[in-house]
Each structure stands twice: as C-alpha cells, then as structure tokens.
Amino acid sequence: MQTRREFQADLQNLYASVRIRSAPFHTLFMRPDHIREVVRILRREIRQWPVPAIGHYVETPFTVLISCILSLRTQDKTTNAASERLFAIAATPERMLATPVGTIERVIYPVSFYRVKSRTIHAISEQLLTRYKGRVPSRMEDLLELPGVARKTANVVLGVAFGKAEGVVVDTHVQRLARRLDFSREGRPEKIEVDLMKLFPREQWIQLGHLLIHHGRALCPAQRPKCAECPIEDLCYSEDKLVASRASAKHRGNA
C-alpha cells in the first residue's frame, strides 16, 4: 500500500495524464474537441483543489474501504474527523470487530446515518475475518458481497487501494457533471458509467471520477452552480446555467 503522501502525489500525476478517445457516435453528445478541452482545463484547475477525504486514509485497503463507507452522503471535513478518530482506536478488521457498535457510533458521529454505518462497519469487519482472512478482497464481485458496498464504493476501493480499473466511480457529483457536460444523457448511475467507460480508455477510469468529483464540489454543485467562476463555462450548455443566471440576477436585484 502507498503512504498518504505517495497517494496524493500519484493522484496529481494521474490528473496530468487524463486524455479522451473517440467513441461511437450514439454515446457522444458533446463534440470530441470540446470534451478534450474540458478535460484539459479541469486537469489544470484540479491541481489547486484539496485531495478528497478518501485520499487521506490510504494506508491499507481496509482504511480505504471504511473511510469510503463513512464518506457516503457526508462532507469531507466531517468524514476526515470521524475517520481520524475511528482509526485511532481501530484500524484493522480484528480491532474493529472487537470495538462495540455503540463505541463506533460515538466515535464517528456526526457522519450521516452514523448508527447504520456503525453496524455496517461491524458487519464488514466480521465478514472480512470470516471469509477473507481479514483482507479486503480485490475483485469487484467479492466487494459487492460485503455489507453496504455498492458499485461506486467498490470502484473507489479497487482504484485507490489496488490500482485496478473495473469501472468509473459515479457518485452524485459525477452523475450531475456527466449530464451537465453532455458526456451522457442517461439518468441512472450504472448507465452513466457505461457511457463514460465508452468515452475514456480503461487506464483513465480511476482518475476520471476524481476529476469530475473535484469540479462538482468546487464549482458545480447541484444548487446554484458557480457558472461565473467556472473555467469551462463557455463549453457548457447545461440548462442549469439558465437557472443559475436567473438566481444571480435576482440576487443582484435584491442587493
């Protein structure tokens, strides 16, 4: 496993290598040259943004998996603090299973659904010890059998912990950005993932998710996207821009 510093350095290097390839016409809506320009700009801009919470806990596949579980529907600041507290008392499946669920609840609070996540973490630890000798599996099908692990989490673990690209991480940010940038017109995450996998080569799937997640968090949230500050504004034709423009005009009018 990499150290935290090595992971962050490698992540920046991955951003620098993102490239686009041609795709079948029926999967590609934004012009290929525009997609290349979008990626080029985001690749440059992402260097100034902080590494996400998952990048701070890469000492072992287990810490990657558990910090990913904690991050679901939770802001990075809260995830980082909770992960730090939890791994200080239990950073292995053995130690985690020996820690009472109630203690885990208190330690990870106030992450979203902290009670559910505490039970999930306990169940994951038990299954790892029972079925995998305490090791996090490195196959997609095995990861998906773990409690609380869906394809998004499995893709994160495979990419970050094992350097394996089985797909593209599609969280709410990637889902939103893929549609706004016209990389995909699908609504379901699994279909958006398929479109992204067709547009980008396998060796770029790991970093692509990070690229879009960073931009979504920094400048393109679901509500009130910061179009005036966005470096790819002139390449984006999302209908949400009209909403953002109207909201900005209304704010100026009320000032």
C-alpha atoms as one frame of an Amber mdcrd trajectory, in Angstrom:
protein
   0.000   0.000   0.000   1.046   3.587  -0.633   1.579   6.169   2.042  -0.812
   9.103   2.167   1.779  11.426   0.622   2.588   8.978  -2.172  -1.092   8.576
  -2.995  -1.630  12.331  -3.195   1.412  12.715  -5.457   0.265   9.885  -7.700
  -3.236  11.324  -7.852  -1.873  14.624  -9.136   0.180  12.738 -11.727  -2.906
  10.841 -12.814  -4.759  14.100 -13.327  -1.959  15.277 -15.583  -2.356  12.247
 -17.840  -6.116  12.286 -18.432  -6.930  12.046 -22.131 -10.016  11.430 -24.218
 -10.565   8.969 -27.010 -13.094   8.807 -29.778 -16.334   6.957 -29.090 -19.250
   5.597 -31.106 -21.492   8.432 -32.276 -24.527   7.249 -30.319 -22.665   7.626
 -26.993 -21.143  11.029 -27.655 -23.191  14.233 -27.466 -20.654  16.939 -26.661
 -18.224  17.440 -29.549 -14.986  15.412 -29.158 -12.812  18.520 -29.381 -14.894
  20.189 -26.675 -14.525  17.153 -24.425 -10.757  17.266 -24.867 -10.748  20.955
 -23.968 -12.961  20.392 -20.916 -10.617  17.691 -19.629  -7.522  19.771 -20.383
  -8.871  22.723 -18.402 -10.101  20.658 -15.460  -6.790  18.819 -15.369  -5.075
  22.164 -14.915  -7.564  23.564 -12.415  -7.743  20.470 -10.215  -4.187  20.947
  -9.008  -5.317  23.784  -6.768  -8.101  21.792  -5.098  -7.584  19.626  -1.998
  -7.380  15.848  -2.216 -10.756  14.362  -1.178 -11.311  12.624   2.159 -10.657
   9.185   0.726  -7.126  10.278  -0.198  -6.195  10.827   3.437  -6.644   7.223
   4.576  -4.801   5.024   2.101  -2.527   3.152   4.490  -4.360  -0.142   3.912
  -7.260  -1.389   1.765  -9.286  -1.636   4.982  -8.863   2.051   5.844  -9.752
   2.947   2.252 -12.930   0.867   2.429 -14.068   2.122   5.832 -13.340   5.792
   5.108 -15.330   5.377   1.891 -18.273   3.997   3.880 -18.032   6.959   6.258
 -17.926   9.440   3.371 -21.265   8.417   1.890 -23.608  11.426   1.991 -21.174
  13.197   4.314 -18.985  16.257   3.763 -15.217  15.755   3.599 -14.494  17.764
   6.731 -16.816  15.576   8.801 -15.533  12.381   7.153 -11.900  13.285   7.836
 -12.526  13.992  11.505 -14.570  10.825  12.004 -12.029   8.659  10.165  -9.192
  10.082  12.243 -10.993   9.285  15.490 -12.076   5.822  14.380  -8.725   4.644
  13.035  -7.020   5.870  16.200  -8.812   3.092  18.084  -9.395   0.506  15.349
  -7.572   0.359  12.023  -7.890  -3.371  11.324 -10.875  -5.721  10.970  -9.831
  -7.501  14.182  -9.737  -4.319  16.233 -12.922  -3.002  14.622 -14.898  -6.145
  15.374 -13.659  -6.039  18.971 -14.972  -2.477  19.319 -18.634  -2.283  20.433
 -21.063  -0.845  17.894 -22.067   1.807  20.425 -18.469   2.968  20.690 -18.156
   3.202  16.906 -21.362   5.254  16.847 -19.974   7.751  19.347 -16.630   7.978
  17.575 -17.952   8.592  14.052 -20.796  10.932  14.990 -21.913  13.229  13.298
 -21.447  11.490   9.922 -24.724  10.912   8.109 -26.540   7.710   9.148 -23.879
   7.077  11.785 -25.900   4.349  13.505 -26.428   2.433  10.264 -22.804   2.915
   9.254 -21.586   1.649  12.633 -23.472  -1.602  12.183 -22.282  -1.837   8.576
 -18.640  -1.365   9.581 -19.014  -4.082  12.217 -20.634  -6.441   9.697 -17.935
  -5.751   7.086 -15.192  -6.483   9.609 -16.851  -9.761  10.618 -17.233 -10.874
   7.011 -13.646  -9.973   6.144 -12.409 -12.099   9.020 -14.782 -14.963   8.305
 -14.473 -15.168   4.533 -11.247 -13.395   3.529  -8.831 -13.973   6.438  -9.085
 -10.316   7.419  -8.130  -8.989   3.996 -10.188  -6.727   1.763 -10.857  -8.611
  -1.493  -9.525  -7.163  -4.729 -12.288  -8.443  -7.019 -15.411  -6.468  -7.859
 -17.757  -9.417  -7.345 -16.346 -10.098  -3.865 -16.507  -6.468  -2.783 -20.142
  -6.243  -3.847 -20.974  -9.062  -1.456 -19.774  -7.062   1.543 -22.486  -5.309
   3.602 -23.190  -1.761   2.455 -20.829  -1.910  -0.525 -22.343  -0.875  -3.854
 -20.583  -0.464  -7.186 -19.468   3.118  -6.506 -17.695   2.165  -3.291 -16.234
  -0.949  -4.902 -14.802   1.142  -7.747 -13.191   3.527  -5.257 -11.604   0.691
  -3.297 -10.350  -1.096  -6.404  -8.906   2.092  -7.871  -7.379   3.651  -4.765
  -6.332   0.566  -2.812  -5.412  -1.796  -5.634  -4.880   0.398  -8.702  -7.454
  -1.657 -10.623  -9.907  -0.061 -13.042 -13.087  -2.085 -13.285 -15.258   0.960
 -13.972 -15.734   4.670 -13.335 -16.798   5.984  -9.943 -20.214   7.576 -10.406
 -21.393   9.431  -7.323 -23.880  12.295  -7.249 -21.227  14.754  -8.458 -20.145
  12.612 -11.411 -23.761  11.870 -12.261 -24.584  15.581 -12.301 -21.451  16.662
 -14.204 -21.753  13.919 -16.819 -25.222  15.149 -17.688 -24.449  18.869 -17.484
 -21.398  18.468 -19.725 -23.307  16.156 -22.060 -20.965  13.214 -21.552 -24.122
  11.188 -21.039 -27.867  11.679 -21.271 -28.702   8.774 -19.005 -30.261   9.205
 -15.588 -29.201   6.016 -13.828 -25.635   5.846 -12.420 -24.887   2.452 -13.957
 -25.832   3.682 -17.443 -23.835   6.890 -16.997 -20.874   4.731 -16.014 -21.210
   2.746 -19.234 -21.197   5.951 -21.311 -18.088   7.237 -19.515 -16.348   3.899
 -19.984 -17.016   4.169 -23.723 -15.687   7.722 -23.907 -12.488   7.200 -21.913
  -9.829   4.463 -22.090  -9.614   1.991 -19.214  -6.304   3.386 -17.944  -8.061
   6.715 -17.260 -11.158   5.421 -15.468  -9.699   5.743 -11.970  -8.751   9.401
 -12.184 -11.770  10.460 -14.246 -14.075  10.074 -11.265 -11.771  12.191  -9.096
 -11.584  14.863 -11.784 -15.351  15.283 -12.033 -15.944  14.956  -8.283 -13.471
  17.747  -7.553 -15.042  20.098 -10.061 -18.545  19.294  -8.868 -17.636  20.061
  -5.274 -15.659  23.200  -6.025 -17.723  24.982  -8.653 -20.640  22.934  -9.930
 -22.912  21.944  -7.020 -26.471  20.808  -7.568 -27.914  24.111  -6.411 -26.575
  27.443  -7.685 -23.618  26.311  -9.802 -20.897  28.968  -9.864 -21.000  29.483
 -13.612 -19.414  32.941 -13.444 -16.321  31.401 -11.830 -16.226  28.232 -13.922
 -13.217  27.843 -16.284 -15.238  25.667 -18.672 -18.339  27.881 -18.715 -18.078
  28.612 -22.436 -18.014  24.879 -23.244 -21.031  24.017 -21.121 -24.570  24.248
 -22.454 -26.396  22.870 -19.451 -29.945  24.049 -18.849 -28.918  24.600 -15.225
 -26.885  27.610 -16.366 -30.118  29.482 -17.089 -31.330  28.762 -13.560 -28.027
  29.926 -12.115 -28.129  33.086 -14.246 -31.636  33.943 -13.092 -30.721  33.337
  -9.450 -27.677  35.573  -9.791 -29.730  38.344 -11.433 -32.357  38.096  -8.689
 -29.671  38.341  -6.024 -28.213  41.436  -7.673 -31.676  42.949  -7.912 -32.297
  42.441  -4.218 -28.922  43.825  -3.218
